[in-house]
Amino acid sequence: MNFGKSFTYIFEDPQWFDKLWKPVLCMLIPVIGPLVFQGYIMDVIKNVANGDPRPLHEMDFGENLTMGFRNFVVQLVYSLPLIVLSWLIVIPSMLSVGAMADEKLSLVMAVPALLSQLGLSLFSMVFSAVFYLVFPIICAHVAVKGTIKSGFEFREIFNLAKKNFAAWLMVLAGNLIAGFIGPIGVIVFFAGMFVTMAYSMLMVAHLSGQAYRASQPTVVYPSYPNYPG
């Protein structure tokens, strides 16, 4: 793993601007645009996992849209438990507010509802933390394999995490840093947010590709000279 490489690899490509201006502009297109850019990110992950020293590529609108949609479907399925938990937290909260409005029911219903809400909130926090750590592994696996089905190959995903858990912790650290980099563009100009968001996502993509490559039990991808893998 080369953490610093994820910050610099973009500008090491002589054609980086020509390759990136179209996918970055696509982010301005409602609904479809972010899916296209996500598909572009998935291709970068795959290229890094394959050891390509120039992982940036020319955008293919149709291919990138398809890949972005596949990742969206996988993410939606994994997000369903969080959506259900959110509703389970909201409903007891509404019951507790209603109970407090009725003095006779305040002690009977409010306390159990609040305790239920607290327990679900704590569970939701733990689940979210695990999801935030594990989903980059799932995303990288989908990027390399290229199918929705690969997002649910639990044994392979678990083996990826077990093989080199430290590498995926570095991806998590990169995600946390990306959370600070992304919004910086708003300070300069609103449109700049898309540039800094794109940069932060490309940075995490490189880390994810490195982690995936480092998590392989054997070297199954081609080697490229002078690549810090």
PDB file of C-alpha atoms in Angstrom:
ATOM      1  CA  MET A   1       0.000   0.000   0.000  1.00  0.00           C
ATOM      2  CA  ASN A   2       1.208   3.451  -0.928  1.00  0.00           C
ATOM      3  CA  PHE A   3      -1.033   5.990   0.811  1.00  0.00           C
ATOM      4  CA  GLY A   4       0.677   9.035  -0.654  1.00  0.00           C
ATOM      5  CA  LYS A   5       0.335   7.691  -4.210  1.00  0.00           C
ATOM      6  CA  SER A   6      -3.443   8.018  -4.013  1.00  0.00           C
ATOM      7  CA  PHE A   7      -3.061  11.811  -3.700  1.00  0.00           C
ATOM      8  CA  THR A   8      -0.643  12.248  -6.619  1.00  0.00           C
ATOM      9  CA  TYR A   9      -1.363   9.588  -9.244  1.00  0.00           C
ATOM     10  CA  ILE A  10      -3.911  11.754 -11.070  1.00  0.00           C
ATOM     11  CA  PHE A  11      -1.353  14.423 -11.930  1.00  0.00           C
ATOM     12  CA  GLU A  12       1.291  11.869 -12.898  1.00  0.00           C
ATOM     13  CA  ASP A  13      -0.817  11.057 -15.958  1.00  0.00           C
ATOM     14  CA  PRO A  14       0.101  13.551 -18.736  1.00  0.00           C
ATOM     15  CA  GLN A  15      -3.468  13.343 -20.071  1.00  0.00           C
ATOM     16  CA  TRP A  16      -5.237  13.649 -16.730  1.00  0.00           C
ATOM     17  CA  PHE A  17      -7.230  16.767 -17.677  1.00  0.00           C
ATOM     18  CA  ASP A  18      -8.416  15.328 -21.002  1.00  0.00           C
ATOM     19  CA  LYS A  19      -9.514  12.139 -19.245  1.00  0.00           C
ATOM     20  CA  LEU A  20     -11.299  13.774 -16.313  1.00  0.00           C
ATOM     21  CA  TRP A  21     -13.134  16.840 -17.541  1.00  0.00           C
ATOM     22  CA  LYS A  22     -16.016  14.855 -19.075  1.00  0.00           C
ATOM     23  CA  PRO A  23     -16.738  12.570 -16.092  1.00  0.00           C
ATOM     24  CA  VAL A  24     -16.475  15.524 -13.700  1.00  0.00           C
ATOM     25  CA  LEU A  25     -18.943  17.544 -15.800  1.00  0.00           C
ATOM     26  CA  CYS A  26     -21.273  14.533 -15.791  1.00  0.00           C
ATOM     27  CA  MET A  27     -21.684  15.047 -12.054  1.00  0.00           C
ATOM     28  CA  LEU A  28     -23.769  18.135 -12.906  1.00  0.00           C
ATOM     29  CA  ILE A  29     -26.377  15.984 -14.685  1.00  0.00           C
ATOM     30  CA  PRO A  30     -29.211  15.059 -12.274  1.00  0.00           C
ATOM     31  CA  VAL A  31     -29.612  11.378 -11.348  1.00  0.00           C
ATOM     32  CA  ILE A  32     -27.752   9.871 -14.308  1.00  0.00           C
ATOM     33  CA  GLY A  33     -24.601  11.971 -13.967  1.00  0.00           C
ATOM     34  CA  PRO A  34     -23.553  10.713 -10.524  1.00  0.00           C
ATOM     35  CA  LEU A  35     -24.117   7.119 -11.700  1.00  0.00           C
ATOM     36  CA  VAL A  36     -21.817   7.716 -14.681  1.00  0.00           C
ATOM     37  CA  PHE A  37     -19.123   9.162 -12.450  1.00  0.00           C
ATOM     38  CA  GLN A  38     -19.510   6.289  -9.992  1.00  0.00           C
ATOM     39  CA  GLY A  39     -19.011   3.908 -12.896  1.00  0.00           C
ATOM     40  CA  TYR A  40     -15.877   5.807 -13.841  1.00  0.00           C
ATOM     41  CA  ILE A  41     -14.644   5.450 -10.262  1.00  0.00           C
ATOM     42  CA  MET A  42     -15.322   1.695 -10.401  1.00  0.00           C
ATOM     43  CA  ASP A  43     -13.150   1.417 -13.504  1.00  0.00           C
ATOM     44  CA  VAL A  44     -10.330   3.265 -11.741  1.00  0.00           C
ATOM     45  CA  ILE A  45     -10.560   0.799  -8.842  1.00  0.00           C
ATOM     46  CA  LYS A  46     -10.374  -2.117 -11.286  1.00  0.00           C
ATOM     47  CA  ASN A  47      -7.409  -0.616 -13.142  1.00  0.00           C
ATOM     48  CA  VAL A  48      -5.455  -0.056  -9.924  1.00  0.00           C
ATOM     49  CA  ALA A  49      -6.316  -3.574  -8.729  1.00  0.00           C
ATOM     50  CA  ASN A  50      -4.964  -4.855 -12.047  1.00  0.00           C
ATOM     51  CA  GLY A  51      -1.731  -2.971 -11.417  1.00  0.00           C
ATOM     52  CA  ASP A  52      -2.139  -0.422 -14.228  1.00  0.00           C
ATOM     53  CA  PRO A  53       0.299   2.474 -13.563  1.00  0.00           C
ATOM     54  CA  ARG A  54      -2.057   4.815 -15.485  1.00  0.00           C
ATOM     55  CA  PRO A  55      -5.463   3.907 -14.024  1.00  0.00           C
ATOM     56  CA  LEU A  56      -7.288   6.965 -15.389  1.00  0.00           C
ATOM     57  CA  HIS A  57      -9.122   6.196 -18.626  1.00  0.00           C
ATOM     58  CA  GLU A  58     -11.293   7.794 -21.275  1.00  0.00           C
ATOM     59  CA  MET A  59     -14.903   7.952 -20.155  1.00  0.00           C
ATOM     60  CA  ASP A  60     -17.349   5.552 -21.814  1.00  0.00           C
ATOM     61  CA  PHE A  61     -20.786   6.986 -20.997  1.00  0.00           C
ATOM     62  CA  GLY A  62     -22.758   3.782 -21.550  1.00  0.00           C
ATOM     63  CA  GLU A  63     -20.316   1.417 -19.854  1.00  0.00           C
ATOM     64  CA  ASN A  64     -19.757   3.756 -16.916  1.00  0.00           C
ATOM     65  CA  LEU A  65     -23.507   4.291 -16.468  1.00  0.00           C
ATOM     66  CA  THR A  66     -24.084   0.522 -16.426  1.00  0.00           C
ATOM     67  CA  MET A  67     -21.321  -0.061 -13.891  1.00  0.00           C
ATOM     68  CA  GLY A  68     -22.504   2.818 -11.714  1.00  0.00           C
ATOM     69  CA  PHE A  69     -26.051   1.456 -11.731  1.00  0.00           C
ATOM     70  CA  ARG A  70     -24.838  -2.000 -10.702  1.00  0.00           C
ATOM     71  CA  ASN A  71     -22.994  -0.521  -7.747  1.00  0.00           C
ATOM     72  CA  PHE A  72     -26.073   1.550  -6.854  1.00  0.00           C
ATOM     73  CA  VAL A  73     -28.247  -1.586  -6.762  1.00  0.00           C
ATOM     74  CA  VAL A  74     -25.758  -3.367  -4.493  1.00  0.00           C
ATOM     75  CA  GLN A  75     -25.502  -0.374  -2.188  1.00  0.00           C
ATOM     76  CA  LEU A  76     -29.298  -0.021  -2.050  1.00  0.00           C
ATOM     77  CA  VAL A  77     -29.734  -3.645  -0.974  1.00  0.00           C
ATOM     78  CA  TYR A  78     -27.136  -3.290   1.777  1.00  0.00           C
ATOM     79  CA  SER A  79     -28.717   0.002   2.878  1.00  0.00           C
ATOM     80  CA  LEU A  80     -32.179  -1.502   3.405  1.00  0.00           C
ATOM     81  CA  PRO A  81     -31.422  -2.587   7.013  1.00  0.00           C
ATOM     82  CA  LEU A  82     -30.375   0.991   7.817  1.00  0.00           C
ATOM     83  CA  ILE A  83     -33.588   2.309   6.286  1.00  0.00           C
ATOM     84  CA  VAL A  84     -35.646  -0.129   8.365  1.00  0.00           C
ATOM     85  CA  LEU A  85     -33.701   0.770  11.512  1.00  0.00           C
ATOM     86  CA  SER A  86     -34.321   4.458  10.854  1.00  0.00           C
ATOM     87  CA  TRP A  87     -38.056   3.871  10.786  1.00  0.00           C
ATOM     88  CA  LEU A  88     -37.869   1.730  13.921  1.00  0.00           C
ATOM     89  CA  ILE A  89     -36.149   4.642  15.636  1.00  0.00           C
ATOM     90  CA  VAL A  90     -38.601   7.254  14.351  1.00  0.00           C
ATOM     91  CA  ILE A  91     -41.757   5.345  15.363  1.00  0.00           C
ATOM     92  CA  PRO A  92     -40.830   4.962  19.081  1.00  0.00           C
ATOM     93  CA  SER A  93     -39.811   8.605  19.079  1.00  0.00           C
ATOM     94  CA  MET A  94     -43.247   9.604  17.815  1.00  0.00           C
ATOM     95  CA  LEU A  95     -44.895   7.346  20.415  1.00  0.00           C
ATOM     96  CA  SER A  96     -42.858   8.876  23.213  1.00  0.00           C
ATOM     97  CA  VAL A  97     -43.835  12.398  22.159  1.00  0.00           C
ATOM     98  CA  GLY A  98     -47.496  11.383  22.035  1.00  0.00           C
ATOM     99  CA  ALA A  99     -47.259   9.694  25.407  1.00  0.00           C
ATOM    100  CA  MET A 100     -45.745  12.747  27.012  1.00  0.00           C
ATOM    101  CA  ALA A 101     -48.724  14.734  25.821  1.00  0.00           C
ATOM    102  CA  ASP A 102     -50.982  12.460  27.836  1.00  0.00           C
ATOM    103  CA  GLU A 103     -50.156  12.614  31.547  1.00  0.00           C
ATOM    104  CA  LYS A 104     -51.810   9.267  32.246  1.00  0.00           C
ATOM    105  CA  LEU A 105     -49.802   7.442  29.613  1.00  0.00           C
ATOM    106  CA  SER A 106     -46.552   9.343  30.074  1.00  0.00           C
ATOM    107  CA  LEU A 107     -44.931   6.851  32.459  1.00  0.00           C
ATOM    108  CA  VAL A 108     -46.490   3.766  30.873  1.00  0.00           C
ATOM    109  CA  MET A 109     -45.430   4.382  27.301  1.00  0.00           C
ATOM    110  CA  ALA A 110     -42.806   7.119  27.258  1.00  0.00           C
ATOM    111  CA  VAL A 111     -40.075   5.260  29.179  1.00  0.00           C
ATOM    112  CA  PRO A 112     -40.262   1.979  27.199  1.00  0.00           C
ATOM    113  CA  ALA A 113     -40.411   3.932  23.939  1.00  0.00           C
ATOM    114  CA  LEU A 114     -37.347   5.989  24.871  1.00  0.00           C
ATOM    115  CA  LEU A 115     -35.413   2.883  25.951  1.00  0.00           C
ATOM    116  CA  SER A 116     -36.339   1.157  22.706  1.00  0.00           C
ATOM    117  CA  GLN A 117     -35.236   4.196  20.757  1.00  0.00           C
ATOM    118  CA  LEU A 118     -31.910   4.333  22.621  1.00  0.00           C
ATOM    119  CA  GLY A 119     -31.200   0.655  21.982  1.00  0.00           C
ATOM    120  CA  LEU A 120     -32.037   0.916  18.300  1.00  0.00           C
ATOM    121  CA  SER A 121     -29.948   4.073  17.980  1.00  0.00           C
ATOM    122  CA  LEU A 122     -26.896   2.356  19.458  1.00  0.00           C
ATOM    123  CA  PHE A 123     -27.388  -0.667  17.228  1.00  0.00           C
ATOM    124  CA  SER A 124     -27.792   1.616  14.226  1.00  0.00           C
ATOM    125  CA  MET A 125     -24.513   3.359  15.068  1.00  0.00           C
ATOM    126  CA  VAL A 126     -22.651   0.047  15.273  1.00  0.00           C
ATOM    127  CA  PHE A 127     -24.251  -1.202  12.061  1.00  0.00           C
ATOM    128  CA  SER A 128     -23.374   2.056  10.265  1.00  0.00           C
ATOM    129  CA  ALA A 129     -19.751   1.838  11.415  1.00  0.00           C
ATOM    130  CA  VAL A 130     -19.443  -1.749  10.158  1.00  0.00           C
ATOM    131  CA  PHE A 131     -21.139  -0.788   6.891  1.00  0.00           C
ATOM    132  CA  TYR A 132     -18.763   2.156   6.423  1.00  0.00           C
ATOM    133  CA  LEU A 133     -15.793  -0.193   6.828  1.00  0.00           C
ATOM    134  CA  VAL A 134     -17.079  -3.156   4.822  1.00  0.00           C
ATOM    135  CA  PHE A 135     -18.768  -1.489   1.863  1.00  0.00           C
ATOM    136  CA  PRO A 136     -15.498  -0.281   0.237  1.00  0.00           C
ATOM    137  CA  ILE A 137     -14.485  -3.961   0.108  1.00  0.00           C
ATOM    138  CA  ILE A 138     -17.807  -4.855  -1.517  1.00  0.00           C
ATOM    139  CA  CYS A 139     -17.516  -1.929  -3.932  1.00  0.00           C
ATOM    140  CA  ALA A 140     -13.991  -2.940  -4.969  1.00  0.00           C
ATOM    141  CA  HIS A 141     -15.100  -6.542  -5.483  1.00  0.00           C
ATOM    142  CA  VAL A 142     -17.982  -5.414  -7.699  1.00  0.00           C
ATOM    143  CA  ALA A 143     -15.608  -3.139  -9.628  1.00  0.00           C
ATOM    144  CA  VAL A 144     -13.178  -5.967 -10.365  1.00  0.00           C
ATOM    145  CA  LYS A 145     -15.766  -8.659 -11.090  1.00  0.00           C
ATOM    146  CA  GLY A 146     -18.207  -6.304 -12.834  1.00  0.00           C
ATOM    147  CA  THR A 147     -21.471  -7.929 -11.728  1.00  0.00           C
ATOM    148  CA  ILE A 148     -24.237  -7.265  -9.201  1.00  0.00           C
ATOM    149  CA  LYS A 149     -23.941 -10.879  -8.040  1.00  0.00           C
ATOM    150  CA  SER A 150     -20.336 -10.292  -6.958  1.00  0.00           C
ATOM    151  CA  GLY A 151     -21.586  -7.821  -4.354  1.00  0.00           C
ATOM    152  CA  PHE A 152     -23.102 -10.765  -2.472  1.00  0.00           C
ATOM    153  CA  GLU A 153     -20.236 -13.234  -2.697  1.00  0.00           C
ATOM    154  CA  PHE A 154     -19.879 -13.154   1.057  1.00  0.00           C
ATOM    155  CA  ARG A 155     -17.124 -15.751   1.351  1.00  0.00           C
ATOM    156  CA  GLU A 156     -14.860 -13.949  -1.115  1.00  0.00           C
ATOM    157  CA  ILE A 157     -15.593 -10.570   0.471  1.00  0.00           C
ATOM    158  CA  PHE A 158     -14.822 -11.951   3.931  1.00  0.00           C
ATOM    159  CA  ASN A 159     -11.570 -13.452   2.653  1.00  0.00           C
ATOM    160  CA  LEU A 160     -10.573 -10.090   1.186  1.00  0.00           C
ATOM    161  CA  ALA A 161     -11.071  -8.446   4.570  1.00  0.00           C
ATOM    162  CA  LYS A 162      -9.300 -11.250   6.440  1.00  0.00           C
ATOM    163  CA  LYS A 163      -6.314 -11.390   4.097  1.00  0.00           C
ATOM    164  CA  ASN A 164      -5.222  -7.788   4.664  1.00  0.00           C
ATOM    165  CA  PHE A 165      -7.493  -5.997   7.113  1.00  0.00           C
ATOM    166  CA  ALA A 166      -4.891  -3.259   7.670  1.00  0.00           C
ATOM    167  CA  ALA A 167      -5.127  -2.284   3.997  1.00  0.00           C
ATOM    168  CA  TRP A 168      -8.871  -1.729   4.295  1.00  0.00           C
ATOM    169  CA  LEU A 169      -8.351   0.331   7.432  1.00  0.00           C
ATOM    170  CA  MET A 170      -6.204   2.597   5.255  1.00  0.00           C
ATOM    171  CA  VAL A 171      -9.136   2.873   2.845  1.00  0.00           C
ATOM    172  CA  LEU A 172     -11.332   3.847   5.796  1.00  0.00           C
ATOM    173  CA  ALA A 173      -8.787   6.517   6.747  1.00  0.00           C
ATOM    174  CA  GLY A 174      -8.842   7.738   3.148  1.00  0.00           C
ATOM    175  CA  ASN A 175     -12.638   7.974   3.285  1.00  0.00           C
ATOM    176  CA  LEU A 176     -12.426  10.079   6.439  1.00  0.00           C
ATOM    177  CA  ILE A 177      -9.919  12.410   4.781  1.00  0.00           C
ATOM    178  CA  ALA A 178     -12.123  12.565   1.674  1.00  0.00           C
ATOM    179  CA  GLY A 179     -14.957  13.748   3.916  1.00  0.00           C
ATOM    180  CA  PHE A 180     -12.911  16.879   4.644  1.00  0.00           C
ATOM    181  CA  ILE A 181     -11.579  17.401   1.111  1.00  0.00           C
ATOM    182  CA  GLY A 182     -14.914  17.079  -0.690  1.00  0.00           C
ATOM    183  CA  PRO A 183     -16.677  20.174   0.717  1.00  0.00           C
ATOM    184  CA  ILE A 184     -13.619  22.459   0.355  1.00  0.00           C
ATOM    185  CA  GLY A 185     -14.720  23.491  -3.135  1.00  0.00           C
ATOM    186  CA  VAL A 186     -17.752  25.281  -1.687  1.00  0.00           C
ATOM    187  CA  ILE A 187     -15.427  27.797  -0.018  1.00  0.00           C
ATOM    188  CA  VAL A 188     -13.882  28.758  -3.343  1.00  0.00           C
ATOM    189  CA  PHE A 189     -16.966  28.549  -5.550  1.00  0.00           C
ATOM    190  CA  PHE A 190     -20.021  26.297  -5.568  1.00  0.00           C
ATOM    191  CA  ALA A 191     -19.018  24.545  -8.804  1.00  0.00           C
ATOM    192  CA  GLY A 192     -15.616  23.878  -7.239  1.00  0.00           C
ATOM    193  CA  MET A 193     -17.341  21.421  -4.919  1.00  0.00           C
ATOM    194  CA  PHE A 194     -17.697  18.993  -7.806  1.00  0.00           C
ATOM    195  CA  VAL A 195     -13.963  19.221  -8.502  1.00  0.00           C
ATOM    196  CA  THR A 196     -12.937  18.549  -4.905  1.00  0.00           C
ATOM    197  CA  MET A 197     -15.563  15.812  -4.555  1.00  0.00           C
ATOM    198  CA  ALA A 198     -14.264  14.160  -7.730  1.00  0.00           C
ATOM    199  CA  TYR A 199     -10.684  14.406  -6.475  1.00  0.00           C
ATOM    200  CA  SER A 200     -11.549  12.908  -3.083  1.00  0.00           C
ATOM    201  CA  MET A 201     -13.468  10.016  -4.688  1.00  0.00           C
ATOM    202  CA  LEU A 202     -10.607   9.312  -7.095  1.00  0.00           C
ATOM    203  CA  MET A 203      -8.212   9.309  -4.152  1.00  0.00           C
ATOM    204  CA  VAL A 204     -10.299   6.718  -2.300  1.00  0.00           C
ATOM    205  CA  ALA A 205     -10.683   4.713  -5.527  1.00  0.00           C
ATOM    206  CA  HIS A 206      -6.910   4.361  -5.801  1.00  0.00           C
ATOM    207  CA  LEU A 207      -6.657   3.233  -2.174  1.00  0.00           C
ATOM    208  CA  SER A 208      -9.462   0.712  -2.718  1.00  0.00           C
ATOM    209  CA  GLY A 209      -7.738  -0.704  -5.778  1.00  0.00           C
ATOM    210  CA  GLN A 210      -4.459  -0.984  -3.873  1.00  0.00           C
ATOM    211  CA  ALA A 211      -6.193  -2.694  -0.952  1.00  0.00           C
ATOM    212  CA  TYR A 212      -7.926  -5.158  -3.249  1.00  0.00           C
ATOM    213  CA  ARG A 213      -4.653  -6.015  -4.954  1.00  0.00           C
ATOM    214  CA  ALA A 214      -2.915  -6.389  -1.588  1.00  0.00           C
ATOM    215  CA  SER A 215      -5.715  -8.649  -0.328  1.00  0.00           C
ATOM    216  CA  GLN A 216      -5.346 -11.292  -3.018  1.00  0.00           C
ATOM    217  CA  PRO A 217      -4.142 -14.702  -1.757  1.00  0.00           C
ATOM    218  CA  THR A 218      -2.007 -15.046  -4.873  1.00  0.00           C
ATOM    219  CA  VAL A 219      -0.853 -12.687  -7.600  1.00  0.00           C
ATOM    220  CA  VAL A 220      -3.601 -13.094 -10.162  1.00  0.00           C
ATOM    221  CA  TYR A 221      -3.250  -9.788 -11.940  1.00  0.00           C
ATOM    222  CA  PRO A 222      -0.571  -8.661 -14.419  1.00  0.00           C
ATOM    223  CA  SER A 223       2.392  -6.778 -13.031  1.00  0.00           C
ATOM    224  CA  TYR A 224       3.491  -3.439 -14.401  1.00  0.00           C
ATOM    225  CA  PRO A 225       7.015  -2.019 -14.006  1.00  0.00           C
ATOM    226  CA  ASN A 226       7.615   0.711 -11.446  1.00  0.00           C
ATOM    227  CA  TYR A 227       4.170   0.321  -9.896  1.00  0.00           C
ATOM    228  CA  PRO A 228       4.048   0.645  -6.105  1.00  0.00           C
ATOM    229  CA  GLY A 229       1.709  -2.251  -5.443  1.00  0.00           C
TER     230      GLY A 229
END
